[in-house]
Structures are given as C-alpha cells and as structure tokens.
Short mmCIF file of C-alpha atoms in Angstrom, two decimals:
data_model
loop_
_atom_site.label_atom_id
_atom_site.label_comp_id
_atom_site.label_asym_id
_atom_site.label_seq_id
_atom_site.Cartn_x
_atom_site.Cartn_y
_atom_site.Cartn_z
CA MET A 9 -1.42 -3.87 1.22
CA TYR A 10 -2.74 -7.30 2.11
CA GLU A 11 -4.49 -8.73 5.10
CA TRP A 12 -2.55 -11.46 6.96
CA ASN A 13 -4.28 -14.78 6.39
CA ARG A 14 -4.13 -16.34 9.84
CA VAL A 15 -5.62 -19.65 8.57
CA ALA A 16 -2.88 -20.31 6.04
CA ARG A 17 -0.32 -17.90 7.36
CA ARG A 18 2.74 -19.91 6.37
CA GLN A 19 1.91 -19.42 2.66
CA LEU A 20 2.79 -16.18 0.92
CA LEU A 21 1.69 -16.77 -2.65
CA GLY A 22 2.39 -14.40 -5.54
CA GLU A 23 0.96 -14.58 -9.04
CA ARG A 24 2.16 -13.22 -12.31
CA TYR A 25 0.84 -14.18 -15.74
CA GLY A 26 -0.76 -17.30 -14.35
CA GLU A 27 2.25 -18.62 -12.54
CA VAL A 28 1.92 -18.99 -8.75
CA VAL A 29 5.04 -18.76 -6.59
CA ASP A 30 5.29 -19.49 -2.90
CA PHE A 31 7.35 -16.59 -1.53
CA SER A 32 7.09 -17.90 2.10
CA ALA A 33 10.83 -18.66 2.17
CA ALA A 34 11.86 -15.45 0.48
CA ARG A 35 14.21 -12.87 1.88
CA GLY A 36 13.26 -9.22 1.64
CA ILE A 37 11.60 -6.23 3.22
CA TYR A 38 8.08 -6.24 4.71
CA VAL A 39 5.92 -3.44 6.00
CA LEU A 40 3.28 -3.80 8.60
CA HIS A 41 0.35 -1.39 8.32
CA ARG A 42 -2.21 -0.23 10.86
CA GLY A 43 -5.03 1.02 8.71
CA PRO A 44 -3.57 3.52 6.22
CA GLU A 45 -0.50 4.14 8.37
CA ILE A 46 2.89 2.39 8.24
CA TYR A 47 3.37 0.73 11.67
CA TYR A 48 6.67 -1.19 11.27
CA VAL A 49 9.29 -2.02 8.64
CA GLY A 50 11.25 -5.23 8.84
CA LEU A 51 13.99 -7.02 6.95
CA THR A 52 14.63 -10.76 6.58
CA ILE A 53 17.96 -11.84 5.18
CA GLU A 54 17.84 -15.47 6.28
CA TYR A 55 16.34 -17.78 3.61
CA GLY A 56 13.11 -19.27 4.74
CA ARG A 57 11.94 -16.41 6.96
CA MET A 58 9.44 -14.03 5.21
CA SER A 59 6.29 -15.76 6.32
CA GLY A 60 8.00 -16.78 9.55
CA ARG A 61 8.64 -13.09 10.44
CA LEU A 62 4.99 -12.21 9.69
CA SER A 63 3.87 -15.11 11.83
CA ASP A 64 6.20 -14.04 14.62
CA HIS A 65 4.73 -10.58 14.62
CA ALA A 66 1.12 -11.95 14.74
CA LYS A 67 1.75 -14.13 17.85
CA PRO A 68 0.02 -12.91 21.02
CA THR A 69 3.45 -12.75 22.74
CA SER A 70 4.85 -10.32 20.18
CA ARG A 71 4.95 -6.67 20.98
CA HIS A 72 3.50 -6.12 17.52
CA SER A 73 0.49 -8.40 18.04
CA GLY A 74 -2.75 -6.48 17.50
CA ASN A 75 -0.90 -3.39 16.30
CA TRP A 76 -1.14 -4.17 12.56
CA ASP A 77 -3.83 -5.40 10.28
CA ALA A 78 -2.20 -5.55 6.85
CA PHE A 79 1.25 -5.85 5.22
CA SER A 80 3.24 -5.21 2.09
CA TRP A 81 6.29 -7.29 1.05
CA PHE A 82 9.18 -6.92 -1.28
CA SER A 83 11.18 -10.12 -2.05
CA PHE A 84 14.83 -10.23 -2.88
CA ASP A 85 14.33 -13.75 -4.26
CA GLY A 86 12.63 -14.62 -7.53
CA PRO A 87 11.02 -17.87 -8.74
CA GLY A 88 13.28 -20.88 -9.03
CA GLU A 89 13.03 -24.09 -10.98
CA HIS A 90 11.60 -26.31 -8.24
CA VAL A 91 7.85 -26.87 -7.89
CA ASP A 92 6.59 -28.02 -4.46
CA PRO A 93 3.97 -30.79 -3.97
CA PRO A 94 0.92 -28.44 -4.08
CA GLY A 95 2.15 -27.26 -7.48
CA PHE A 96 3.58 -23.86 -6.59
CA THR A 97 7.03 -22.71 -7.80
CA GLU A 98 9.44 -22.15 -4.91
CA VAL A 99 11.80 -19.16 -4.69
CA ASP A 100 15.39 -19.31 -5.79
CA ASP A 101 17.90 -18.62 -2.99
CA ASP A 102 20.83 -17.92 -5.29
CA TRP A 103 22.02 -14.32 -4.89
CA ASP A 104 24.89 -14.55 -7.41
CA HIS A 105 22.84 -12.74 -10.10
CA TYR A 106 22.14 -9.58 -8.03
CA ASP A 107 23.58 -6.16 -8.62
CA LEU A 108 25.11 -5.66 -5.21
CA THR A 109 26.74 -2.32 -5.95
CA ILE A 110 25.93 0.83 -4.01
CA ALA A 111 24.19 2.25 -7.07
CA GLY A 112 22.10 -0.92 -7.47
CA ALA A 113 21.13 -0.93 -3.82
CA ALA A 114 20.25 2.78 -3.92
CA LYS A 115 18.02 2.31 -6.95
CA GLY A 116 16.33 -0.67 -5.36
CA LEU A 117 15.69 1.31 -2.18
CA GLU A 118 14.25 4.21 -4.20
CA ALA A 119 11.91 1.82 -6.01
CA ILE A 120 10.69 0.24 -2.75
CA LEU A 121 10.16 3.68 -1.13
CA ILE A 122 8.13 4.92 -4.12
CA GLU A 123 6.02 1.75 -4.05
CA ILE A 124 5.37 1.97 -0.28
CA LEU A 125 4.84 5.73 0.07
CA ALA A 126 3.30 6.44 -3.38
CA PRO A 127 4.30 10.10 -3.38
CA SER A 128 2.18 12.22 -5.75
CA GLY A 129 5.20 13.59 -7.56
CA ASN A 130 6.59 10.16 -8.50
CA ARG A 131 5.34 7.61 -10.96
CA ARG A 132 5.10 4.09 -9.68
CA VAL A 133 8.16 2.04 -10.57
CA GLU A 134 6.79 -1.16 -12.09
CA LYS A 135 10.17 -2.55 -12.95
CA HIS A 136 13.68 -1.97 -11.66
CA GLY A 137 16.48 -3.83 -13.32
CA ASP A 138 15.55 -7.49 -13.22
CA ALA A 139 12.81 -6.91 -10.62
CA GLU A 140 9.34 -8.10 -11.44
CA ARG A 141 5.95 -7.15 -9.91
CA TRP A 142 4.01 -10.11 -8.42
CA ASP A 143 0.48 -9.75 -7.07
CA GLN A 144 -0.30 -11.50 -3.80
CA VAL A 145 -2.84 -14.29 -4.05
CA HIS A 146 -5.56 -13.74 -1.46
CA THR A 147 -7.29 -17.15 -1.86
CA PHE A 148 -6.62 -20.10 -4.10
CA ASP A 149 -9.20 -22.37 -5.73
CA TRP A 150 -7.87 -25.80 -4.77
CA SER A 151 -10.76 -27.57 -6.52
CA ASN A 152 -9.37 -26.48 -9.87
CA LYS A 153 -5.62 -26.30 -9.10
CA ALA A 154 -4.69 -27.46 -12.62
CA ASP A 155 -5.53 -24.05 -14.15
CA ARG A 156 -3.26 -22.36 -11.53
CA ARG A 157 -5.34 -19.18 -11.59
CA PRO A 158 -5.59 -17.32 -8.26
CA ARG A 159 -8.91 -16.19 -6.94
CA GLY A 160 -9.51 -13.01 -4.98
#
C-alpha cells in the first residue's frame, strides 16, 4: 500500500533493479485503502488513465474523496523502449504479447487477489507468467538523477 502523493500525483513511478518506469499511463487494477481496509477496487482499460483515475478519486467533488488514504496498483502494461524527458522509461501499450485466454486471466486474477488479500494459507506470488514485481518509488532524488536510484 502506498500513500497518494498529492504534490506529484500525476506520476506513478515504479522501480526494479535500478530502472525507474513511469506507470502513470498504465492500464490495470487499483485498490483504494482506508487504513488497513479495502475501500474500493477500480479498473482502467484506457491507456493513459492509471494516475488519472487516482487523481479523479482524490478530487473534492468525487464521492471517494476523503474516504481513502492509500492505494495499491497492478499494471497490465510493462516498460517500453521510450524514455521521457525526465529520464523515466514509459510503459508499453502493446497488448499483443498477453495471454488473453480464460486460463491466463484466471491465473492473473488469482495472483492479484493473493497479493491484495495476503491470505495466511497462500504464499505470495512474486511472478506470474511474464509478470514482474515493481516497487513504487515514494520520492525521487532529482539532484542525482543520473544514478536513477529511488529514495524512500
């Protein structure tokens, strides 16, 4: 679970082995938490909407505003080849490489549920098929961006 950064809320940075990827445009599933409880589960299929949906839910006019204080996210998109001007890799919006069978979808759903709910009888699923675990970057040291190491 991560706190929503209202200062830089349009960025959703993930880090893995020193690479920082901007998942703001990713498609996927997100979970809004209120303390230790799950408050809301959402889905974004349109490219470019993950951070947009989180921002929408944080707006004072949203029925969800003030009802959540942290979130989890699960991206359907992985890192692409393009690097944006700040130096972060952007997500790839090509879905041609996904296993879109019923069995593949069911296994993906199982992995996400285990990750969200953390039932005591299950082991955490670190990898499912081509899925990779990325850790959210809480803050980024812009004074030393060349080393691309997240802080926090």
